[in-house]
């Protein structure tokens, strides 16, 4: 168990609060620039060459390295009570491991049992996480039942507690039916929140499980057999159809199969506002492990939707990310020890669902995406950080290396390799689905809100260093794309310079009914874009400059399309 470490107030950190990263390649989703980055008080203060900075500033030489925005993992389940047990990586261990791998923000899921208050559960999660987290975190809220109270509490969560996303299940005992899904999505849309779905056909799964058990199938191989690709693809399609009918944008979590990805492509091509997240598990391994004769090995790979037996799935999903059919990568980190997985010995439907990934996500995606030549570093940044920041409305505070942004930065050495193993990972769990995988790319330094938490590969994460980050409703990238389009058009035509561009982005105004109304301390900064309170010493995004240096060509579709700079093959979608 962890020992709490007291936070050092920023003003007492003396010269430690200043840092310059020199000679590296700064990677944003829009391109790569060779620049130095100066950080003070947890914020990126200057980017450029020959910067004038105070004496005594620590220098990190990043020659030959990439300077990346810290990863944002939009999908974790730390200390989660599920299937009769609790996931073993808690908010301390989980965020510490996240940092070790180059992730500087996670978004977890508040998970009420069917019928419980989502508001009470939110407070419970805040209580268990706030003092433990080593990096910043946000919260989605799961809707495991549907009624008027849930609807009212959604509003409170959006308007007073910094929640802007709700996950609905189409499988498990707590799944919503189609009518409830429609109402919940409609409620999300009306609040300016984002509806998320776990897309699997729960009724077919139930029937398949019964049938398989009757046939005597009890081992882990029964898991995928009971929930094949078609069961996932059907639910993804149904979710898209319901979202369209309810006029709601939609985020499909953990897209695990080729056919589910194809369904998303079809709906996006038809103009739907739908975004897809796949998992590092789906990109880094496959369902062949369910045939392994060792129960612990095969059960260790069980999650839902499952890994697919088709060995071409990981490459296919990476290509969908390259083509912008899918936009985000999460870990769905939800870990159970061997003894917990053993609860399903003799009955595969009782094996607690979930695998690791929060620590290895960046390395595995770099290996399978960048090192293998399918994507460039800019697209890597988009799918591991920027797109999550945009959809969950913390951009440009997070998700980019820009003046005024939080100093959440990874110095990535593509020339070094690491071998993933349960023997060396920083997790509480005793199994790793990527065991033995050699990955090119090592996060040599990880800077979390200005503090060096991985220092030349030495992990120095600090419990309680992270804070809860409010995710305001009405993300402009979802709900005001036409305003963004105008702004980017003005930049393209030379009407706006970069500073004006950033100021415009920060000042997009929304309908008053959806304005976020936090209880602000005097020192906190509220902006017309309704962002929440920021701790002292953090930036006012209206006063900052924000570099999008490449020329952008915009085209309105379901959202703003941005063509990438010449030479870069990343396919950013805004
Ligand atoms: O469905 C999820 O995201 C959670 C509840 C369980 N983990 C998993 O198997 N994907
Ligand atoms: Zn799920
Ligand atoms: Zn999950």
Coordinates of C-alpha atoms and ligand atoms in Angstrom, one line a residue:
X1 CA 0.0 0.0 0.0
X2 CA 1.1 3.6 -0.6
X3 CA 2.2 6.2 1.8
X4 CA 0.7 9.6 1.3
X5 CA 3.2 12.3 0.4
X6 CA 2.4 15.9 1.2
X7 CA 2.1 18.2 -1.8
X8 CA 4.8 20.9 -1.9
X9 CA 3.2 24.2 -2.6
X10 CA 4.4 25.6 -5.9
X11 CA 6.0 28.7 -4.4
X12 CA 8.2 26.5 -2.1
X13 CA 9.6 24.5 -4.9
X14 CA 12.3 27.1 -5.7
X15 CA 14.3 26.6 -8.9
X16 CA 12.8 23.1 -9.2
X17 CA 9.8 24.8 -10.7
X18 CA 11.8 25.9 -13.8
X19 CA 13.0 23.6 -16.5
X20 CA 14.2 24.0 -20.0
X21 CA 14.2 21.1 -22.5
X22 CA 16.7 21.7 -25.2
X23 CA 17.5 20.3 -28.7
X24 CA 14.5 18.0 -29.0
X25 CA 11.8 17.6 -31.6
X26 CA 8.5 19.0 -30.4
X27 CA 5.7 16.9 -31.7
X28 CA 2.1 18.1 -31.9
X29 CA -0.7 16.5 -34.0
X30 CA -0.1 19.3 -36.5
X31 CA 3.6 18.6 -37.1
X32 CA 7.1 18.5 -35.7
X33 CA 9.3 21.5 -34.9
X34 CA 12.9 21.7 -33.5
X35 CA 12.5 24.0 -30.6
X36 CA 13.3 24.4 -26.9
X37 CA 10.6 24.3 -24.3
X38 CA 10.7 26.4 -21.1
X39 CA 8.5 25.4 -18.2
X40 CA 7.8 27.4 -15.1
X41 CA 5.3 26.8 -12.2
X42 CA 3.8 23.8 -14.0
X43 CA 3.0 25.6 -17.2
X44 CA 4.8 25.8 -20.6
X45 CA 5.9 29.4 -20.7
X46 CA 8.0 29.7 -23.9
X47 CA 8.8 27.6 -27.0
X48 CA 11.5 28.6 -29.5
X49 CA 15.2 29.0 -30.1
X50 CA 17.6 31.0 -28.0
X51 CA 15.1 31.6 -25.2
X52 CA 15.9 34.1 -22.5
X53 CA 15.3 32.3 -19.2
X54 CA 16.2 32.9 -15.6
X55 CA 19.5 31.6 -14.2
X56 CA 19.5 28.3 -12.2
X57 CA 16.9 26.7 -14.5
X58 CA 17.4 23.0 -14.8
X59 CA 18.4 22.0 -18.4
X60 CA 17.4 18.6 -19.9
X61 CA 19.1 17.8 -23.2
X62 CA 16.7 16.1 -25.5
X63 CA 18.9 15.7 -28.5
X64 CA 17.7 12.8 -30.6
X65 CA 14.5 12.6 -28.6
X66 CA 10.9 13.6 -29.3
X67 CA 9.1 16.0 -26.9
X68 CA 5.5 14.7 -26.8
X69 CA 2.4 15.9 -25.0
X70 CA 1.8 13.5 -22.1
X71 CA -0.5 10.7 -22.9
X72 CA -4.1 10.9 -21.9
X73 CA -5.7 7.5 -21.3
X74 CA -9.4 8.0 -21.6
X75 CA -10.4 4.6 -20.2
X76 CA -9.3 3.1 -16.9
X77 CA -11.0 1.3 -14.0
X78 CA -8.9 1.7 -10.9
X79 CA -10.1 0.0 -7.6
X80 CA -13.3 -0.9 -9.4
X81 CA -15.8 -3.2 -7.7
X82 CA -16.9 -5.6 -10.5
X83 CA -18.0 -9.2 -10.9
X84 CA -17.8 -9.8 -7.2
X85 CA -14.3 -8.5 -6.6
X86 CA -12.2 -5.3 -6.9
X87 CA -9.6 -4.4 -9.5
X88 CA -6.2 -4.4 -7.8
X89 CA -4.5 -1.3 -9.3
X90 CA -5.8 1.6 -7.2
X91 CA -5.7 5.3 -8.0
X92 CA -2.1 5.5 -6.6
X93 CA -0.6 2.4 -8.2
X94 CA -2.5 2.9 -11.4
X95 CA -1.5 6.6 -11.9
X96 CA 2.1 5.8 -10.9
X97 CA 2.3 3.1 -13.5
X98 CA 0.6 5.5 -16.0
X99 CA 3.4 8.0 -15.5
X100 CA 6.1 5.3 -15.8
X101 CA 4.8 4.7 -19.3
X102 CA 4.4 8.3 -20.4
X103 CA 0.7 8.9 -19.5
X104 CA 0.0 12.1 -17.5
X105 CA -3.8 12.1 -17.3
X106 CA -6.3 9.3 -17.0
X107 CA -10.1 9.4 -17.2
X108 CA -11.7 6.7 -15.0
X109 CA -15.4 5.6 -14.8
X110 CA -17.7 6.3 -11.8
X111 CA -19.6 3.0 -11.7
X112 CA -22.8 2.9 -9.6
X113 CA -24.5 -0.4 -9.1
X114 CA -27.9 -0.7 -10.7
X115 CA -30.3 1.7 -8.9
X116 CA -27.6 3.6 -6.9
X117 CA -27.3 7.4 -7.1
X118 CA -24.8 8.4 -9.7
X119 CA -24.1 11.6 -7.8
X120 CA -23.3 9.8 -4.5
X121 CA -21.1 7.4 -6.4
X122 CA -19.3 10.4 -8.1
X123 CA -18.5 11.8 -4.6
X124 CA -17.3 8.3 -3.5
X125 CA -14.9 8.2 -6.4
X126 CA -13.6 11.7 -5.7
X127 CA -13.0 10.7 -2.2
X128 CA -11.0 7.6 -3.0
X129 CA -9.1 9.2 -5.9
X130 CA -8.3 12.8 -4.9
X131 CA -5.5 12.1 -2.4
X132 CA -4.1 9.2 -4.2
X133 CA -3.5 10.3 -7.8
X134 CA 0.0 10.9 -9.0
X135 CA -1.2 12.6 -12.2
X136 CA -4.3 14.6 -13.2
X137 CA -7.5 12.7 -13.7
X138 CA -11.1 13.2 -14.9
X139 CA -14.2 11.1 -14.5
X140 CA -16.8 9.7 -16.8
X141 CA -20.0 8.4 -15.2
X142 CA -21.7 5.1 -16.1
X143 CA -25.5 5.0 -16.4
X144 CA -26.4 1.5 -15.1
X145 CA -30.1 2.3 -14.8
X146 CA -32.4 4.9 -16.3
X147 CA -35.0 7.0 -14.5
X148 CA -35.8 10.6 -13.7
X149 CA -33.4 10.7 -10.7
X150 CA -30.6 9.6 -13.0
X151 CA -31.6 12.3 -15.5
X152 CA -31.6 15.0 -12.8
X153 CA -28.3 13.9 -11.3
X154 CA -26.7 14.0 -14.8
X155 CA -27.6 17.6 -14.9
X156 CA -26.0 18.3 -11.5
X157 CA -22.9 16.4 -12.5
X158 CA -22.5 18.4 -15.7
X159 CA -23.3 21.8 -14.2
X160 CA -21.6 21.5 -10.9
X161 CA -19.0 18.7 -10.9
X162 CA -17.0 18.9 -14.1
X163 CA -18.4 15.7 -15.7
X164 CA -19.1 15.8 -19.5
X165 CA -19.4 12.1 -20.5
X166 CA -21.7 9.2 -19.6
X167 CA -21.2 5.6 -20.5
X168 CA -24.1 3.3 -21.2
X169 CA -23.9 -0.5 -21.5
X170 CA -25.6 -2.7 -24.1
X171 CA -24.4 -5.8 -22.3
X172 CA -24.2 -7.1 -18.7
X173 CA -27.0 -7.2 -16.1
X174 CA -27.0 -3.5 -16.0
X175 CA -27.5 -2.8 -19.7
X176 CA -30.0 -0.3 -20.9
X177 CA -32.7 -1.3 -23.5
X178 CA -32.9 0.6 -26.8
X179 CA -35.6 3.0 -25.5
X180 CA -33.5 3.8 -22.4
X181 CA -30.4 4.3 -24.6
X182 CA -32.3 6.7 -26.8
X183 CA -33.4 8.8 -23.7
X184 CA -30.0 8.7 -22.1
X185 CA -28.3 9.8 -25.4
X186 CA -30.9 12.6 -25.8
X187 CA -30.2 13.7 -22.3
X188 CA -26.5 13.8 -23.0
X189 CA -27.1 15.9 -26.1
X190 CA -29.3 18.3 -24.2
X191 CA -26.7 18.8 -21.6
X192 CA -23.8 19.3 -24.1
X193 CA -22.3 16.0 -22.8
X194 CA -20.9 13.1 -24.7
X195 CA -22.7 9.8 -24.8
X196 CA -20.4 6.7 -24.7
X197 CA -21.5 3.1 -25.3
X198 CA -20.2 -0.3 -24.5
X199 CA -21.5 -2.0 -27.6
X200 CA -22.2 -5.7 -27.4
X201 CA -25.6 -7.4 -27.8
X202 CA -26.2 -8.5 -24.2
X203 CA -29.3 -10.7 -25.0
X204 CA -27.4 -12.8 -27.6
X205 CA -24.5 -13.1 -25.2
X206 CA -26.8 -14.5 -22.5
X207 CA -28.2 -17.0 -24.9
X208 CA -24.8 -18.0 -26.2
X209 CA -23.5 -18.5 -22.6
X210 CA -26.4 -20.8 -21.8
X211 CA -25.9 -22.8 -25.0
X212 CA -22.1 -23.2 -24.5
X213 CA -22.5 -24.3 -20.9
X214 CA -25.1 -26.8 -22.0
X215 CA -22.5 -28.2 -24.5
X216 CA -20.0 -28.5 -21.6
X217 CA -17.8 -25.5 -22.6
X218 CA -16.5 -24.2 -19.2
X219 CA -13.0 -22.9 -20.0
X220 CA -11.9 -19.3 -21.0
X221 CA -12.2 -20.2 -24.7
X222 CA -16.0 -20.0 -24.1
X223 CA -15.7 -16.2 -23.5
X224 CA -15.0 -15.2 -27.1
X225 CA -17.3 -17.9 -28.5
X226 CA -20.1 -16.3 -26.5
X227 CA -19.5 -12.8 -27.8
X228 CA -18.1 -13.0 -31.4
X229 CA -17.5 -10.1 -33.7
X230 CA -21.0 -10.0 -35.1
X231 CA -22.4 -9.5 -31.5
X232 CA -20.1 -6.4 -31.2
X233 CA -20.7 -5.1 -34.7
X234 CA -24.5 -5.4 -34.4
X235 CA -24.5 -3.4 -31.2
X236 CA -22.2 -0.7 -32.6
X237 CA -24.6 -0.3 -35.6
X238 CA -27.6 -0.2 -33.3
X239 CA -25.9 2.4 -31.1
X240 CA -25.1 4.6 -34.1
X241 CA -28.7 4.3 -35.4
X242 CA -30.1 5.2 -31.9
X243 CA -27.7 8.1 -31.6
X244 CA -28.8 9.4 -35.0
X245 CA -32.4 9.1 -34.1
X246 CA -31.8 10.9 -30.8
X247 CA -29.6 13.5 -32.6
X248 CA -26.7 12.8 -30.2
X249 CA -23.0 12.6 -30.9
X250 CA -21.6 9.2 -29.9
X251 CA -18.4 7.8 -28.6
X252 CA -17.9 4.1 -29.0
X253 CA -15.6 2.7 -26.3
X254 CA -13.2 -0.2 -26.8
X255 CA -13.8 -1.1 -30.5
X256 CA -12.2 -4.5 -30.6
X257 CA -13.0 -6.0 -34.0
X258 CA -12.6 -5.4 -37.7
X259 CA -16.3 -5.6 -38.3
X260 CA -17.1 -3.1 -35.5
X261 CA -14.5 -0.7 -37.0
X262 CA -16.1 -1.1 -40.4
X263 CA -19.5 -0.2 -39.0
X264 CA -18.0 3.0 -37.6
X265 CA -16.5 3.8 -40.9
X266 CA -19.9 3.5 -42.6
X267 CA -21.6 5.8 -40.2
X268 CA -18.8 8.4 -40.3
X269 CA -18.9 8.2 -44.1
X270 CA -22.6 8.9 -43.9
X271 CA -21.9 12.1 -41.9
X272 CA -22.6 10.8 -38.3
X273 CA -20.9 12.4 -35.4
X274 CA -19.4 9.2 -34.1
X275 CA -15.9 8.6 -32.7
X276 CA -14.2 5.3 -31.9
X277 CA -11.7 4.3 -29.3
X278 CA -9.8 1.1 -29.5
X279 CA -7.6 -0.4 -26.9
X280 CA -3.9 -1.1 -26.6
X281 CA -4.8 -4.7 -25.9
X282 CA -6.5 -5.0 -29.3
X283 CA -3.5 -3.4 -31.0
X284 CA -0.8 -5.3 -29.2
X285 CA -2.2 -8.9 -28.8
X286 CA -5.0 -11.1 -30.0
X287 CA -7.5 -13.8 -29.1
X288 CA -5.1 -16.7 -29.9
X289 CA -4.3 -16.6 -26.1
X290 CA -7.8 -17.9 -25.3
X291 CA -6.7 -21.3 -26.6
X292 CA -3.7 -21.5 -24.2
X293 CA -3.8 -24.6 -22.1
X294 CA -2.9 -22.7 -18.9
X295 CA -6.1 -21.3 -17.3
X296 CA -4.2 -18.3 -15.7
X297 CA -2.8 -17.4 -19.1
X298 CA -6.0 -17.5 -21.0
X299 CA -8.1 -16.0 -18.2
X300 CA -5.5 -13.2 -17.9
X301 CA -6.5 -12.1 -21.4
X302 CA -10.2 -11.9 -20.8
X303 CA -12.0 -8.6 -21.3
X304 CA -15.2 -7.5 -23.0
X305 CA -15.5 -7.2 -25.9
X306 CA -12.9 -9.9 -26.2
X307 CA -9.6 -10.0 -28.2
X308 CA -10.3 -11.5 -31.6
X309 CA -9.0 -14.8 -32.9
X310 CA -8.3 -13.3 -36.4
X311 CA -4.6 -12.5 -36.2
X312 CA -4.9 -9.6 -38.7
X313 CA -7.1 -7.6 -36.3
X314 CA -4.4 -5.6 -34.5
X315 CA -2.9 -4.3 -37.8
X316 CA -6.4 -3.6 -39.2
X317 CA -7.3 -1.5 -36.2
X318 CA -4.0 0.4 -36.3
X319 CA -4.8 1.2 -40.0
X320 CA -8.3 2.4 -38.9
X321 CA -6.5 4.8 -36.5
X322 CA -4.2 5.9 -39.3
X323 CA -7.2 6.6 -41.5
X324 CA -9.1 8.5 -38.8
X325 CA -11.9 5.9 -38.8
X326 CA -10.9 5.5 -35.2
X327 CA -9.6 8.4 -33.2
X328 CA -8.5 7.4 -29.7
X329 CA -6.7 4.7 -27.8
X330 CA -7.4 3.7 -24.3
X331 CA -6.2 0.9 -22.0
X332 CA -9.5 -0.1 -20.3
X333 CA -7.0 -0.9 -17.5
X334 CA -8.9 -3.1 -15.1
X335 CA -6.7 -5.7 -13.5
X336 CA -7.4 -8.8 -11.4
X337 CA -4.8 -11.1 -9.9
X338 CA -4.6 -14.7 -10.8
X339 CA -6.5 -15.7 -7.7
X340 CA -9.3 -13.3 -8.7
X341 CA -9.4 -14.6 -12.3
X342 CA -9.7 -18.1 -10.7
X343 CA -13.2 -17.2 -9.6
X344 CA -14.2 -18.3 -13.1
X345 CA -12.5 -21.7 -13.0
X346 CA -15.1 -24.1 -14.2
X347 CA -17.4 -21.3 -15.5
X348 CA -15.9 -18.8 -18.0
X349 CA -18.8 -16.4 -17.5
X350 CA -17.5 -15.7 -13.9
X351 CA -14.0 -14.8 -14.9
X352 CA -13.6 -11.1 -13.9
X353 CA -13.3 -9.1 -17.1
X354 CA -10.3 -6.8 -17.5
X355 CA -6.7 -6.6 -18.5
X356 CA -3.7 -4.3 -18.0
X357 CA -2.6 -1.5 -20.3
X358 CA -2.2 1.9 -18.7
X359 CA 1.6 1.6 -18.3
X360 CA 2.3 0.0 -21.7
X361 CA -0.1 1.9 -23.9
X362 CA 2.3 4.5 -25.2
X363 CA 5.1 2.0 -25.9
X364 CA 3.0 -0.7 -27.5
X365 CA 1.3 1.9 -29.8
X366 CA 4.6 3.5 -30.7
X367 CA 5.9 0.0 -31.6
X368 CA 2.9 -1.2 -33.5
X369 CA 2.1 2.2 -35.1
X370 CA 5.2 4.4 -35.5
X371 CA 8.0 1.9 -35.4
X372 CA 6.2 -0.4 -37.8
X373 CA 5.7 2.6 -40.2
X374 CA 1.8 2.7 -40.1
X375 CA 1.6 6.2 -38.5
X376 CA 3.9 9.1 -37.9
X377 CA 4.7 10.7 -34.5
X378 CA 2.1 13.4 -35.1
X379 CA -0.7 10.9 -35.5
X380 CA 0.7 9.0 -32.5
X381 CA 0.2 12.2 -30.5
X382 CA -3.3 12.7 -31.9
X383 CA -4.5 9.1 -31.0
X384 CA -2.7 8.9 -27.6
X385 CA -3.4 12.4 -26.3
X386 CA -4.8 15.3 -28.4
X387 CA -8.1 13.7 -29.6
X388 CA -9.0 12.8 -26.0
X389 CA -8.2 16.3 -24.9
X390 CA -10.5 17.7 -27.6
X391 CA -13.4 15.4 -27.1
X392 CA -13.3 15.6 -23.3
X393 CA -12.8 19.4 -23.6
X394 CA -9.5 19.9 -21.8
X395 CA -7.8 21.1 -25.0
X396 CA -5.5 23.2 -25.3
X397 CA -4.8 23.0 -21.6
X398 CA -3.8 19.3 -22.2
X399 CA -3.1 17.4 -25.4
X400 CA -0.5 19.7 -27.0
X401 CA 2.9 21.3 -26.4
X402 CA 1.9 25.0 -26.6
X403 CA 2.6 28.1 -24.6
X404 CA 0.1 28.3 -21.8
X405 CA -0.6 24.6 -21.7
X406 CA 0.0 22.4 -18.6
X407 CA 3.6 21.1 -18.6
X408 CA 2.6 17.4 -19.1
X409 CA 5.4 16.3 -21.3
X410 CA 7.2 13.1 -22.3
X411 CA 10.8 13.0 -23.6
X412 CA 10.7 9.9 -25.7
X413 CA 13.8 8.1 -26.9
X414 CA 12.9 6.2 -30.1
X415 CA 16.3 4.6 -30.2
X416 CA 16.1 2.7 -26.9
X417 CA 14.1 -0.5 -26.4
X418 CA 12.2 -1.9 -23.4
X419 CA 10.9 -5.4 -22.7
X420 CA 7.5 -5.5 -21.1
X421 CA 7.2 -7.9 -18.2
X422 CA 5.1 -8.5 -15.0
X423 CA 8.5 -8.8 -13.3
X424 CA 9.4 -5.2 -13.9
X425 CA 6.1 -3.4 -14.4
X426 CA 4.9 -0.9 -11.8
X427 CA 1.5 -2.5 -11.4
X428 CA -0.1 -4.4 -8.5
X429 CA -1.3 -7.1 -10.8
X430 CA 0.7 -10.3 -11.2
X431 CA 0.2 -10.8 -15.0
X432 CA 0.9 -8.8 -18.1
X433 CA -0.8 -9.4 -21.4
X434 CA 2.2 -8.0 -23.2
X435 CA 4.7 -10.2 -21.5
X436 CA 8.0 -10.4 -23.3
X437 CA 7.1 -7.8 -26.0
X438 CA 10.1 -5.7 -27.0
X439 CA 9.1 -2.1 -27.8
X440 CA 11.2 0.5 -29.4
X441 CA 10.7 3.8 -27.6
X442 CA 11.3 4.7 -23.9
X443 CA 9.9 7.6 -21.9
X444 CA 13.2 8.8 -20.4
X445 CA 11.6 11.8 -18.7
X446 CA 8.0 12.3 -17.8
X447 CA 7.0 15.7 -16.6
X448 CA 3.7 16.0 -14.8
X449 CA 2.4 19.5 -14.2
X450 CA 6.0 20.7 -14.3
X451 CA 7.4 18.1 -12.0
X452 CA 9.9 15.6 -13.3
X453 CA 8.3 12.3 -12.3
X454 CA 10.4 10.1 -14.5
X455 CA 13.9 11.4 -14.3
X456 CA 16.3 9.7 -16.7
X457 CA 14.2 6.5 -16.5
X458 CA 13.9 6.7 -12.7
X459 CA 10.3 6.8 -11.5
X460 CA 9.7 9.5 -8.9
X461 CA 5.9 9.7 -9.0
X462 CA 4.3 11.5 -6.0
X463 CA 1.1 10.5 -4.4
X464 CA -1.4 13.3 -4.4
X465 CA 0.5 15.4 -7.0
X466 CA -2.4 15.0 -9.5
X467 CA -5.7 16.8 -9.2
X468 CA -9.2 16.2 -10.5
X469 CA -9.6 18.0 -13.8
X470 CA -13.1 19.3 -14.6
X471 CA -14.3 18.4 -18.1
X472 CA -16.7 21.1 -19.1
X473 CA -19.7 20.4 -21.2
X474 CA -20.2 21.7 -24.8
X475 CA -16.8 20.7 -26.1
X476 CA -16.4 23.0 -29.1
X477 CA -14.9 20.1 -31.1
X478 CA -18.3 18.4 -30.7
X479 CA -20.9 21.1 -30.3
X480 CA -19.6 24.2 -32.1
X481 CA -17.7 22.9 -35.1
X482 CA -19.0 25.7 -37.3
X483 CA -17.4 28.2 -34.9
X484 CA -14.1 26.4 -35.2
X485 CA -14.4 26.2 -38.9
X486 CA -14.7 30.0 -39.2
X487 CA -11.7 30.4 -36.9
X488 CA -9.5 28.0 -38.8
X489 CA -10.6 29.5 -42.1
X490 CA -9.5 33.0 -40.8
X491 CA -6.1 31.5 -39.8
X492 CA -5.8 29.9 -43.2
X493 CA -6.5 33.2 -45.0
X494 CA -4.0 35.0 -42.9
X495 CA -6.6 37.1 -41.1
X496 CA -5.5 35.7 -37.7
X497 CA -2.0 35.1 -36.5
X498 CA -1.3 32.2 -34.1
X499 CA -1.8 34.2 -30.9
X500 CA -5.2 35.4 -32.2
X501 CA -6.1 31.9 -33.2
X502 CA -5.5 30.6 -29.8
X503 CA -7.4 33.5 -28.1
X504 CA -10.3 32.8 -30.4
X505 CA -10.3 29.1 -29.6
X506 CA -10.2 29.9 -25.9
X507 CA -13.1 32.4 -26.2
X508 CA -15.7 30.4 -28.0
X509 CA -19.0 31.2 -26.3
X510 CA -21.8 28.9 -25.7
X511 CA -25.5 29.1 -24.9
X512 CA -26.0 30.4 -21.3
X513 CA -28.1 27.4 -20.3
X514 CA -25.1 25.1 -20.7
X515 CA -22.5 27.4 -19.1
X516 CA -20.4 25.6 -16.5
X517 CA -20.9 27.2 -13.1
X518 CA -18.1 26.1 -10.7
X519 CA -17.6 27.6 -7.3
X520 CA -14.5 29.5 -8.0
X521 CA -12.0 30.6 -5.5
X522 CA -10.9 34.3 -5.9
X523 CA -7.7 33.4 -7.6
X524 CA -9.3 31.0 -10.1
X525 CA -9.8 32.0 -13.7
X526 CA -13.2 31.6 -15.4
X527 CA -13.3 32.0 -19.1
X528 CA -16.2 32.6 -21.4
X529 CA -15.7 29.1 -22.6
X530 CA -16.8 28.0 -19.2
X531 CA -13.7 26.2 -18.1
X532 CA -13.5 25.3 -14.5
X533 CA -11.3 26.6 -11.7
X534 CA -7.5 26.3 -12.0
X535 CA -5.2 26.0 -9.1
X536 CA -3.0 29.0 -8.3
X537 CA 0.0 29.4 -10.6
X538 CA -1.7 27.9 -13.6
X539 CA -2.3 29.7 -16.8
X540 CA -5.1 31.9 -18.1
X541 CA -5.6 30.4 -21.5
X542 CA -6.9 33.7 -22.8
X543 CA -3.5 35.3 -22.2
X544 CA -1.4 32.6 -23.7
X545 CA -0.2 31.9 -27.2
X546 CA -0.9 28.7 -28.9
X547 CA 1.0 27.5 -31.8
X548 CA -0.6 25.8 -34.7
X549 CA 2.1 26.6 -37.1
X550 CA 1.2 24.5 -40.0
X551 CA -1.3 25.8 -42.6
X552 CA -4.6 24.1 -42.2
X553 CA -7.1 23.3 -44.8
X554 CA -10.5 22.8 -43.3
X555 CA -13.5 21.0 -44.6
X556 CA -16.8 20.6 -42.7
X557 CA -18.1 17.1 -42.3
X558 CA -19.4 15.7 -39.1
X559 CA -16.7 17.7 -37.5
X560 CA -13.8 19.8 -38.7
X561 CA -11.3 18.0 -40.9
X562 CA -7.8 19.2 -40.9
X563 CA -5.4 18.2 -43.6
X564 CA -1.9 17.7 -42.3
X565 CA 1.2 19.6 -43.2
X566 CA 3.2 18.5 -46.3
X567 CA 5.5 15.7 -45.4
X568 CA 3.3 14.5 -42.5
X569 CA 1.0 11.6 -43.2
X570 CA -1.0 11.9 -40.0
X571 CA -4.6 12.3 -40.6
X572 CA -5.9 14.6 -37.9
X573 CA -9.7 14.9 -37.9
X574 CA -10.2 18.5 -36.8
Ligands
LIG1 O1 -16.6 -3.0 -20.0 C1 -15.8 -2.4 -19.3 O2 -15.2 -1.4 -19.8 C2 -15.5 -2.8 -17.9 C3 -16.7 -2.7 -17.1 C4 -14.9 -4.1 -17.8 N1 -13.7 -4.3 -18.5 C5 -13.7 -5.0 -19.7 O3 -13.8 -6.1 -19.7 N2 -13.6 -4.2 -20.7
LIG2 ZN1 -17.1 -1.4 -21.4
LIG3 ZN1 -13.9 -0.3 -19.5

